[in-house]
PDB file of C-alpha atoms in Angstrom:
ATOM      1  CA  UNK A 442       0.000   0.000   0.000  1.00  0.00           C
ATOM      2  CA  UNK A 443       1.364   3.403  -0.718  1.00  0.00           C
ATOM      3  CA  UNK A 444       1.920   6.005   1.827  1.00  0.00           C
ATOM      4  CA  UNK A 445      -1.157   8.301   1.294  1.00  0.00           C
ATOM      5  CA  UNK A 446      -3.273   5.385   1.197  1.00  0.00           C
ATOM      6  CA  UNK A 447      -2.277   4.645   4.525  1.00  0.00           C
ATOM      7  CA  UNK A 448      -2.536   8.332   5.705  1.00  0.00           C
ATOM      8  CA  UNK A 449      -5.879   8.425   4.150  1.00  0.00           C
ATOM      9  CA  UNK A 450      -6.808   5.121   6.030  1.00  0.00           C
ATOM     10  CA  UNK A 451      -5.500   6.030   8.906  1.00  0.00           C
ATOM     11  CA  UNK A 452      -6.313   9.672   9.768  1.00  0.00           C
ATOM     12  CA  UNK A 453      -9.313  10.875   7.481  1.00  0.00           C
ATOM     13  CA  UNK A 454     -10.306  13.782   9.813  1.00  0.00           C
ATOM     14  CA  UNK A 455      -6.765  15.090   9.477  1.00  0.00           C
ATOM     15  CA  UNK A 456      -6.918  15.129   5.938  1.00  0.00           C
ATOM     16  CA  UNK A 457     -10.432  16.852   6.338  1.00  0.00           C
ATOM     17  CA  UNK A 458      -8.769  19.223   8.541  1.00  0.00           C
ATOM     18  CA  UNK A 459      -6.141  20.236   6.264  1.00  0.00           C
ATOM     19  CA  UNK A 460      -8.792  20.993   3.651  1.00  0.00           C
ATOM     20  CA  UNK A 461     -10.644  23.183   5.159  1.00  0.00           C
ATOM     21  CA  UNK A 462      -7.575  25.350   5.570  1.00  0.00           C
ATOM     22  CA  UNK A 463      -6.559  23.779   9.468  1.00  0.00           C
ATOM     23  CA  UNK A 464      -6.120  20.991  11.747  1.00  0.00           C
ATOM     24  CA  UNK A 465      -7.112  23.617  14.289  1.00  0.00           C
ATOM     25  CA  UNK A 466     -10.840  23.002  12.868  1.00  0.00           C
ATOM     26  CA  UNK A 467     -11.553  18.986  12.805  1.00  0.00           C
ATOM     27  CA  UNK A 468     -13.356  17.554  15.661  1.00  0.00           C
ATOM     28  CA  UNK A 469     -13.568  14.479  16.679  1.00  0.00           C
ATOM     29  CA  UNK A 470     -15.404  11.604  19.225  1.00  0.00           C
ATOM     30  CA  UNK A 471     -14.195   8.165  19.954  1.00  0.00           C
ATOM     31  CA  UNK A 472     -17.551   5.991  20.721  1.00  0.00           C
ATOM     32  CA  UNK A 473     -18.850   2.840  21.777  1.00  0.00           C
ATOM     33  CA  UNK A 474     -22.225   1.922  22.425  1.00  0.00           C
ATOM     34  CA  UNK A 475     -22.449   3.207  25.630  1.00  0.00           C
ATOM     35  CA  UNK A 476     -18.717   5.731  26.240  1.00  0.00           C
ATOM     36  CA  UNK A 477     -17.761   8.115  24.427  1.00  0.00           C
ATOM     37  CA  UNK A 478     -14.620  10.967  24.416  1.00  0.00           C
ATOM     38  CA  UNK A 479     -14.405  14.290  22.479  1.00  0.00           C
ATOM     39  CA  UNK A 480     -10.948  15.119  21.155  1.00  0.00           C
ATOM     40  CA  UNK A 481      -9.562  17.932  18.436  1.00  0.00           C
ATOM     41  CA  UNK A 482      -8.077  15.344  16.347  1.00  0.00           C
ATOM     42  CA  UNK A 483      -5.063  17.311  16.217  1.00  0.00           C
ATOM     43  CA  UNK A 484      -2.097  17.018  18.439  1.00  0.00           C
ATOM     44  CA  UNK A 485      -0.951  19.012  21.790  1.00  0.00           C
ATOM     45  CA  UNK A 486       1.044  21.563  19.930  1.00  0.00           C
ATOM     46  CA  UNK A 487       3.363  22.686  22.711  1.00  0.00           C
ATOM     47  CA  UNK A 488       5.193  25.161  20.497  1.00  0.00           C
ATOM     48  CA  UNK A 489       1.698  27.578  21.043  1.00  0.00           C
ATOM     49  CA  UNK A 490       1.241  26.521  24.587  1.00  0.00           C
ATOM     50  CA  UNK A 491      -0.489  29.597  26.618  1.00  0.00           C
ATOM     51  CA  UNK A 492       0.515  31.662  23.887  1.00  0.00           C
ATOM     52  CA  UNK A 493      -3.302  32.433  23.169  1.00  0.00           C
ATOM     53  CA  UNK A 494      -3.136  31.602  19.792  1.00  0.00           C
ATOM     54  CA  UNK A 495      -4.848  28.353  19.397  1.00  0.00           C
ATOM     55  CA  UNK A 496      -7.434  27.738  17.466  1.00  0.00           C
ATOM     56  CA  UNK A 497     -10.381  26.307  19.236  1.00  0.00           C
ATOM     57  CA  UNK A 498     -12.551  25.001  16.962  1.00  0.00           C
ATOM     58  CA  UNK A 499     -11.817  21.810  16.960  1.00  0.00           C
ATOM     59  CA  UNK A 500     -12.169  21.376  20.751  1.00  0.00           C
ATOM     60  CA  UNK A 501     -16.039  23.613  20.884  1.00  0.00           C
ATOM     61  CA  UNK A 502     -16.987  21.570  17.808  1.00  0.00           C
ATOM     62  CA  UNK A 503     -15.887  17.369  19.757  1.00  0.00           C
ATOM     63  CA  UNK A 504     -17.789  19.252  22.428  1.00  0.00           C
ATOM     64  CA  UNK A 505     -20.574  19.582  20.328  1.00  0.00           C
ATOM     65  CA  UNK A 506     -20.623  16.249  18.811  1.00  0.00           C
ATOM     66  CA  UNK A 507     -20.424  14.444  22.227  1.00  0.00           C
ATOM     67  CA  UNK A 508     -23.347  16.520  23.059  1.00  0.00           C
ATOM     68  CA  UNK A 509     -25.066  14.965  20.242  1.00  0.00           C
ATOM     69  CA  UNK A 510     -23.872  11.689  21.296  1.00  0.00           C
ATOM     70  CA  UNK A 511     -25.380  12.042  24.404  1.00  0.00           C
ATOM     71  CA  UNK A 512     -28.983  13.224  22.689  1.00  0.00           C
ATOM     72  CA  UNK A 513     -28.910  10.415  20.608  1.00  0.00           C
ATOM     73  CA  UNK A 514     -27.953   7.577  23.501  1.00  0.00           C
ATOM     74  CA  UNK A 515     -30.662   9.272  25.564  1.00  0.00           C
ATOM     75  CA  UNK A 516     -33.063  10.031  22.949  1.00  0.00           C
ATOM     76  CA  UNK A 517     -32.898  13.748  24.403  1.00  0.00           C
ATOM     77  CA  UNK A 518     -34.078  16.706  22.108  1.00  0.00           C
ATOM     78  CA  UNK A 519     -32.678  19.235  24.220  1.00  0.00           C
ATOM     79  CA  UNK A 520     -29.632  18.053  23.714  1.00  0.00           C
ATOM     80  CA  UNK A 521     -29.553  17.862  20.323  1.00  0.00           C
ATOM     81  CA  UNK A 522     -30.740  21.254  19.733  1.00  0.00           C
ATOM     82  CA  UNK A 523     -27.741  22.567  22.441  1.00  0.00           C
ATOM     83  CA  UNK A 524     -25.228  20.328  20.099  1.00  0.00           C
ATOM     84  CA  UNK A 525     -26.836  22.451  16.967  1.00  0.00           C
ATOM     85  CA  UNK A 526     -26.605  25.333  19.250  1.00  0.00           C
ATOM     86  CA  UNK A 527     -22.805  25.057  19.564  1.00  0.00           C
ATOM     87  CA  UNK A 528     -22.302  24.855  15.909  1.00  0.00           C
ATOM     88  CA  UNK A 529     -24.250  27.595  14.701  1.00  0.00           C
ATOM     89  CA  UNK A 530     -22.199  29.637  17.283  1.00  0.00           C
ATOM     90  CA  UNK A 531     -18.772  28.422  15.797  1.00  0.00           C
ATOM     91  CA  UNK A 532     -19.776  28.928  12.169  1.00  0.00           C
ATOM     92  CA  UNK A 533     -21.410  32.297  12.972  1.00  0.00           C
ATOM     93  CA  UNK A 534     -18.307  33.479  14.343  1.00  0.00           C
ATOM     94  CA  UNK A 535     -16.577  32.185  11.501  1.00  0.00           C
ATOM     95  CA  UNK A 536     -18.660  33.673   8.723  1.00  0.00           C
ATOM     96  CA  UNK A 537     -18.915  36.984  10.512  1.00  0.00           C
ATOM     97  CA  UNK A 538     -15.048  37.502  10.193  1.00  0.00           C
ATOM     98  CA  UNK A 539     -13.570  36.717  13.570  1.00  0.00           C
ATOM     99  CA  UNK A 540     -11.035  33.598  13.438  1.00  0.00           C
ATOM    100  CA  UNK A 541      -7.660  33.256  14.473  1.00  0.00           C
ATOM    101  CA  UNK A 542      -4.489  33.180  12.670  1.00  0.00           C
ATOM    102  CA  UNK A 543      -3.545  29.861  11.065  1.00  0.00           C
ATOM    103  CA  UNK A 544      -7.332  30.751   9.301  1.00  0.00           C
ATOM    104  CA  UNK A 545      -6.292  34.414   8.309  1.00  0.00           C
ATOM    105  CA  UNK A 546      -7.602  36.024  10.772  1.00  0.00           C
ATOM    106  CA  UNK A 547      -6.446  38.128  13.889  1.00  0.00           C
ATOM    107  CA  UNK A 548      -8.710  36.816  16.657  1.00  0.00           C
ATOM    108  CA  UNK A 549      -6.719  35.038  19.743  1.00  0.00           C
ATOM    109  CA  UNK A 550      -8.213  31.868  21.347  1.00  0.00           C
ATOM    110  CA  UNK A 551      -9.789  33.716  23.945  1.00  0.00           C
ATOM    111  CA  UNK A 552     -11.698  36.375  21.144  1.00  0.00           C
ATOM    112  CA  UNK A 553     -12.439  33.849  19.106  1.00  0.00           C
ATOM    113  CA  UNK A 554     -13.967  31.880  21.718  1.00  0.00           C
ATOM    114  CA  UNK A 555     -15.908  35.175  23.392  1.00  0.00           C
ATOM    115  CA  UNK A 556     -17.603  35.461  20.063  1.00  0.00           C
ATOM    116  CA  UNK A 557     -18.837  32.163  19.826  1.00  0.00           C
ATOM    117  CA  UNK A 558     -19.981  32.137  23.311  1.00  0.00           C
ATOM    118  CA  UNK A 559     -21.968  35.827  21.867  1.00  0.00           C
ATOM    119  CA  UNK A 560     -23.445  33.683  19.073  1.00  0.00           C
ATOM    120  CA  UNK A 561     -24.709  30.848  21.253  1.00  0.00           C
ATOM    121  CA  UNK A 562     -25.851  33.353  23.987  1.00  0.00           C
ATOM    122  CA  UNK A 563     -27.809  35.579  21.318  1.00  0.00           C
ATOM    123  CA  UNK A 564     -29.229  31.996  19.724  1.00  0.00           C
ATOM    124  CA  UNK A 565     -30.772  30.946  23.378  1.00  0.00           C
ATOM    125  CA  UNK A 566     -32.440  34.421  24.035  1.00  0.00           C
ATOM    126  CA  UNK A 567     -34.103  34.103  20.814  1.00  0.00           C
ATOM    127  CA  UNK A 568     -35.562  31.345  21.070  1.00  0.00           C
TER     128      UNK A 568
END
């Protein structure tokens, strides 16, 4: 087998990552019928540690999808709509122009983060 077969194989939600212009924005959730674990599927990247320049989409978004996890093993609507919730928030933040820098933008963690917290906040009130 050649090598990008295997990386394909092996890590499809990095190669997702990288196409959508960062491993900072893949999520991911290990499962079994009854655990589960959200996890950027990205590494620790020590080189940016508590430099507030992460980017944490990956992390808000596993959040999200064990949230959906969770509404689906409980058969909880609530849940599923807070899981939506979450992701409106991220791509709102996204599409109104705050992101951080390995996506072009100038927002640190913490900004980037403050305006999806906004976007979920504004979401609940509404509804």
């Amino acid at each position: 087998m050649n090598r990008f077969g295997l990386y394909v194989r092996r890590h499809p939600s990095d190669l997702a990552g990288e196409i959508s212009g960062s491993l900072g924005t893949a999520p991911s959730i290990n499962a079994s019928a009854d655990t589960a674990m959200a996890q950027a599927s990205h590494g620790s990247a020590p080189d940016i540690a508590g430099r507030n320049i992460a980017n944490p989409v990956a992390m808000i978004l596993s959040g999200a999808m064990l949230v959906e996890w969770l509404a689906a093993r409980h058969g909880d609507p609530a849940l599923a709509a807070t899981a939506q919730t979450i992701e409106r928030g991220v791509a709102e933040a996204i599409t109104s122009g705050i992101s951080t820098r390995d996506l072009g933008g100038s927002a640190s963690t913490t900004e980037f983060t403050a305006a999806v917290i906004k976007s979920v906040t504004a979401g609940g009130e509404q509804n």
